[in-house]
Coordinates of C-alpha atoms in Angstrom, one line a residue:
X27 CA 17.1 -1.7 -24.6
X28 CA 18.7 1.6 -23.4
X29 CA 18.1 3.3 -20.3
X30 CA 16.4 6.0 -22.4
X31 CA 14.1 4.1 -24.5
X32 CA 13.0 2.4 -21.4
X33 CA 12.3 5.7 -19.8
X34 CA 10.0 6.9 -23.2
X35 CA 8.2 3.9 -22.9
X36 CA 7.0 4.4 -19.3
X37 CA 5.6 7.6 -20.3
X38 CA 7.0 9.8 -17.0
X39 CA 8.1 12.9 -17.3
X40 CA 9.6 15.5 -15.0
X41 CA 10.5 14.3 -11.4
X42 CA 8.6 11.0 -12.2
X43 CA 11.3 10.7 -15.1
X44 CA 14.4 11.6 -12.8
X45 CA 13.2 9.1 -10.3
X46 CA 12.8 6.0 -12.5
X47 CA 16.3 7.0 -13.9
X48 CA 17.3 6.5 -10.3
X49 CA 15.8 3.1 -9.8
X50 CA 17.5 2.1 -13.1
X51 CA 20.8 3.2 -11.9
X52 CA 20.3 1.6 -8.4
X53 CA 19.4 -1.8 -10.5
X54 CA 22.3 -1.4 -12.5
X55 CA 24.8 -1.2 -9.8
X56 CA 23.8 -4.1 -7.7
X57 CA 24.5 -6.1 -11.0
X58 CA 27.5 -4.0 -12.2
X59 CA 29.5 -4.2 -8.7
X60 CA 27.8 -7.2 -7.2
X61 CA 26.5 -5.2 -3.8
X62 CA 23.2 -4.3 -2.3
X63 CA 21.7 -1.3 -3.4
X64 CA 18.2 0.7 -2.5
X65 CA 16.0 3.1 -3.7
X66 CA 14.9 6.1 -1.5
X67 CA 11.5 5.4 -0.3
X68 CA 8.4 5.5 -2.6
X69 CA 5.1 6.4 -2.7
X70 CA 2.5 3.7 -4.0
X71 CA 2.5 5.5 -7.1
X72 CA 5.7 5.3 -7.7
X73 CA 6.5 1.9 -6.5
X74 CA 3.5 0.9 -9.4
X75 CA 6.0 3.1 -11.8
X76 CA 9.1 1.4 -11.1
X77 CA 7.7 -2.1 -10.4
X78 CA 6.3 -1.4 -14.3
X79 CA 9.6 -0.1 -15.5
X80 CA 11.4 -3.0 -13.9
X81 CA 9.6 -5.3 -15.8
X82 CA 10.0 -3.6 -19.1
X83 CA 13.8 -4.0 -18.3
X84 CA 14.0 -7.4 -17.8
X85 CA 14.9 -7.4 -14.5
X86 CA 13.8 -10.6 -12.3
X87 CA 11.3 -10.4 -9.4
X88 CA 14.1 -12.5 -7.7
X89 CA 16.7 -9.7 -8.0
X90 CA 15.4 -7.2 -5.7
X91 CA 12.7 -6.7 -2.7
X92 CA 9.9 -4.2 -1.7
X93 CA 10.2 -3.2 1.9
X94 CA 8.6 -0.5 4.0
X95 CA 9.7 -1.4 7.3
X96 CA 6.8 -3.8 7.8
X97 CA 4.0 -5.8 6.4
X98 CA 1.6 -3.4 5.0
X99 CA 3.6 -0.3 4.8
X100 CA 2.6 2.3 2.2
X101 CA 5.6 3.8 1.6
X102 CA 8.2 1.2 0.5
X103 CA 11.9 1.3 -0.9
X104 CA 13.1 -1.4 -3.2
X105 CA 16.3 -3.2 -2.3
X106 CA 18.5 -4.4 -5.2
X107 CA 20.2 -7.9 -4.5
X108 CA 23.3 -9.3 -6.0
X109 CA 23.4 -12.6 -7.1
X110 CA 25.0 -14.3 -4.1
X111 CA 22.6 -12.5 -1.3
X112 CA 19.6 -14.8 -0.4
X113 CA 16.6 -12.2 0.4
X114 CA 16.4 -13.4 4.1
X115 CA 19.9 -12.7 4.6
X116 CA 19.9 -8.7 3.0
X117 CA 20.3 -6.2 5.7
X118 CA 17.4 -3.7 5.2
X119 CA 18.5 0.4 5.3
X120 CA 15.3 1.1 7.5
X121 CA 15.4 1.6 11.3
X122 CA 12.5 2.6 13.4
X123 CA 12.1 5.4 15.8
X124 CA 9.7 6.8 17.9
X125 CA 9.2 10.3 19.3
X126 CA 7.1 10.5 22.5
X127 CA 5.4 13.9 23.4
X128 CA 2.1 14.7 25.7
X129 CA -1.5 13.3 25.1
X130 CA -2.5 17.0 25.0
X131 CA -0.5 18.3 22.3
X132 CA -2.4 16.6 19.7
X133 CA 0.3 16.2 17.5
X134 CA -0.7 14.8 13.9
X135 CA 1.0 13.3 11.1
X136 CA 1.0 16.9 9.4
X137 CA 3.0 18.5 12.4
X138 CA 5.3 15.7 12.5
X139 CA 6.5 15.4 8.7
X140 CA 6.2 19.8 9.2
X141 CA 8.7 19.2 11.6
X142 CA 10.9 16.9 9.9
X143 CA 10.8 19.1 6.8
X144 CA 12.0 22.4 8.9
X145 CA 15.2 20.4 9.9
X146 CA 16.0 19.6 5.9
X147 CA 14.8 16.0 6.3
X148 CA 13.0 15.5 2.4
X149 CA 10.4 13.3 2.3
X150 CA 11.7 10.5 0.3
X151 CA 14.3 9.8 3.3
X152 CA 11.2 8.8 5.5
X153 CA 8.1 5.9 5.3
X154 CA 5.6 5.4 7.2
X155 CA 4.7 7.9 10.1
X156 CA 2.3 5.7 12.4
X157 CA 0.8 8.4 14.8
X158 CA -0.8 7.7 18.6
X159 CA -2.3 9.6 21.2
X160 CA 1.0 9.9 22.8
X161 CA 3.8 8.7 20.7
X162 CA 4.4 8.0 16.8
X163 CA 6.6 5.4 15.2
X164 CA 8.3 6.2 12.0
X165 CA 10.2 4.5 9.3
X166 CA 13.6 6.3 8.3
X167 CA 16.4 5.6 6.0
X168 CA 19.9 5.1 8.3
X169 CA 21.1 7.6 6.5
X170 CA 19.4 10.1 8.7
X171 CA 18.9 8.2 12.0
X172 CA 21.6 9.7 13.9
X173 CA 20.9 13.2 12.9
X174 CA 17.1 12.7 14.0
X175 CA 18.2 11.0 17.2
X176 CA 20.3 13.9 18.1
X177 CA 18.3 17.1 16.5
X178 CA 14.7 16.2 16.4
X179 CA 13.2 17.5 19.6
X180 CA 10.3 19.5 18.5
X181 CA 7.1 19.5 16.3
X182 CA 5.7 22.9 16.4
X183 CA 5.3 23.6 20.0
X184 CA 5.3 20.5 21.3
X185 CA 8.4 18.8 22.6
X186 CA 9.5 15.5 21.4
X187 CA 11.6 12.7 23.0
X188 CA 13.3 10.3 20.2
X189 CA 14.5 6.9 20.7
X190 CA 15.2 4.2 18.6
X191 CA 12.9 1.1 18.5
X192 CA 13.3 -2.6 17.3
X193 CA 10.8 -3.1 14.4
X194 CA 9.0 -5.5 16.2
X195 CA 7.8 -3.1 18.6
X196 CA 6.4 -0.7 16.3
X197 CA 3.0 0.4 17.6
X198 CA 0.3 -0.4 14.7
X199 CA -2.6 2.4 14.6
X200 CA -6.3 1.3 13.9
X201 CA -7.2 1.7 10.0
X202 CA -10.8 3.1 10.4
X203 CA -12.8 2.0 7.3
X204 CA -16.6 1.4 6.9
X205 CA -18.1 -0.7 4.9
X206 CA -21.1 -0.3 2.1
X207 CA -22.8 -2.9 0.3
X208 CA -24.3 -1.8 -3.0
X209 CA -25.4 -3.5 -6.4
X210 CA -24.0 -1.9 -9.2
X211 CA -25.0 -2.4 -13.4
X212 CA -21.2 -3.5 -14.1
X213 CA -17.9 -3.9 -12.6
X214 CA -16.9 -0.8 -14.7
X215 CA -15.0 2.3 -12.9
X216 CA -17.4 4.8 -13.2
X217 CA -20.0 2.4 -11.9
X218 CA -18.0 1.5 -8.7
X219 CA -16.2 4.4 -8.2
X220 CA -20.1 6.1 -7.7
X221 CA -20.4 3.7 -4.8
X222 CA -16.9 4.0 -3.4
X223 CA -16.4 8.1 -3.3
X224 CA -20.7 8.7 -3.0
X225 CA -21.4 10.7 -6.2
X226 CA -23.5 10.2 -9.3
X227 CA -22.2 8.0 -11.9
X228 CA -21.7 10.6 -14.5
X229 CA -19.5 12.7 -11.7
X230 CA -17.4 9.2 -11.2
X231 CA -16.6 9.3 -14.7
X232 CA -15.8 13.2 -15.1
X233 CA -13.2 12.8 -12.3
X234 CA -11.7 9.7 -14.2
X235 CA -11.5 11.5 -17.3
X236 CA -9.5 14.4 -15.6
X237 CA -6.5 12.1 -14.8
X238 CA -7.6 12.2 -11.0
X239 CA -8.5 8.7 -10.2
X240 CA -5.8 5.9 -9.7
X241 CA -6.7 2.0 -9.8
X242 CA -3.8 0.3 -7.8
X243 CA -1.6 3.5 -7.7
X244 CA -1.8 3.7 -11.9
X245 CA -3.4 6.5 -13.0
X246 CA -6.4 5.5 -15.3
X247 CA -8.7 7.9 -17.6
X248 CA -11.2 5.0 -18.5
X249 CA -14.2 5.0 -16.9
X250 CA -15.6 1.4 -19.0
X251 CA -11.9 -0.2 -17.3
X252 CA -13.2 -3.5 -15.3
X253 CA -12.5 -3.9 -11.8
X254 CA -11.5 -7.1 -9.8
X255 CA -11.9 -8.0 -6.2
X256 CA -9.0 -6.6 -4.4
X257 CA -8.7 -3.5 -6.4
X258 CA -8.0 -0.4 -5.2
X259 CA -9.0 2.7 -6.0
X260 CA -8.1 6.4 -4.8
X261 CA -8.8 9.7 -6.2
X262 CA -7.1 13.2 -5.3
X263 CA -9.6 15.3 -2.6
X264 CA -11.7 12.3 -2.4
X265 CA -9.6 9.5 -0.4
X266 CA -9.7 5.7 -1.0
X267 CA -11.6 2.6 -1.3
X268 CA -11.3 -1.2 -1.9
X269 CA -13.6 -3.2 -4.1
X270 CA -13.2 -5.9 -1.3
X271 CA -16.2 -8.5 -2.1
X272 CA -17.5 -9.1 -5.8
X273 CA -20.9 -11.2 -5.3
X274 CA -23.4 -12.9 -7.5
X275 CA -25.8 -11.3 -9.7
X276 CA -29.4 -10.2 -8.6
X277 CA -32.7 -11.1 -10.7
X278 CA -32.3 -7.8 -12.5
X279 CA -29.0 -8.4 -13.5
X280 CA -26.8 -6.2 -11.2
X281 CA -23.8 -7.3 -9.4
X282 CA -23.4 -7.3 -5.4
X283 CA -20.5 -5.6 -4.4
X284 CA -18.9 -4.4 -1.2
X285 CA -16.9 -1.6 -0.9
X286 CA -14.6 -0.7 2.2
X287 CA -14.3 2.9 2.0
X288 CA -11.1 4.2 4.2
X289 CA -12.2 7.1 6.7

């Protein structure tokens, strides 16, 4: 099947279609030239689109790796491997930087990302930004690393000191979440989203129908979609939650659930 038909089947439009075309180009380049190739960093939604496309194109999972520089990374790239290369021997194009600033500067994720954009660094070249009280660790592509080491000196009024670090030294910020226990009439998306987003079920159904809700980073407009334990649901403007646990059925026929809301 040709590339155009694959892209048509993906249903992606605009920037997403261009991104998926680049993913296919990288996969073809690795196979044709027998060298490792990699995409830029992808958002979770873009990763889901790319992986669906690769499955549709018949690219075996053994032909690529998804990595963000550390276990559990949200933003990740896809590294395509030639036949002769084993996954454990593949060299990642990701490097780790630590930028240090004064605690009183209260530098946040937006400050850092804005200063990078001001330097002309596009979002696709930067992975996760892990912000602490007096430093932040960043995953970046090797193509921009040297430039950042020499030129990234401030974020707003805050002065930055930047150095490269080993991935094993990354500071992992604590993930803040709260558990909500509830019972639902069914595991339909609108019923569970009502709990996860703390809104009436009818409003949850409207939100889903509007196209603003994703299940496991894939858009879902069907309120009656059945969720399973481990599914992640996100909505623009409302954050995200995970259906962490599905329990038994009560005497009234309702299903016990535990929802983990990220705050």
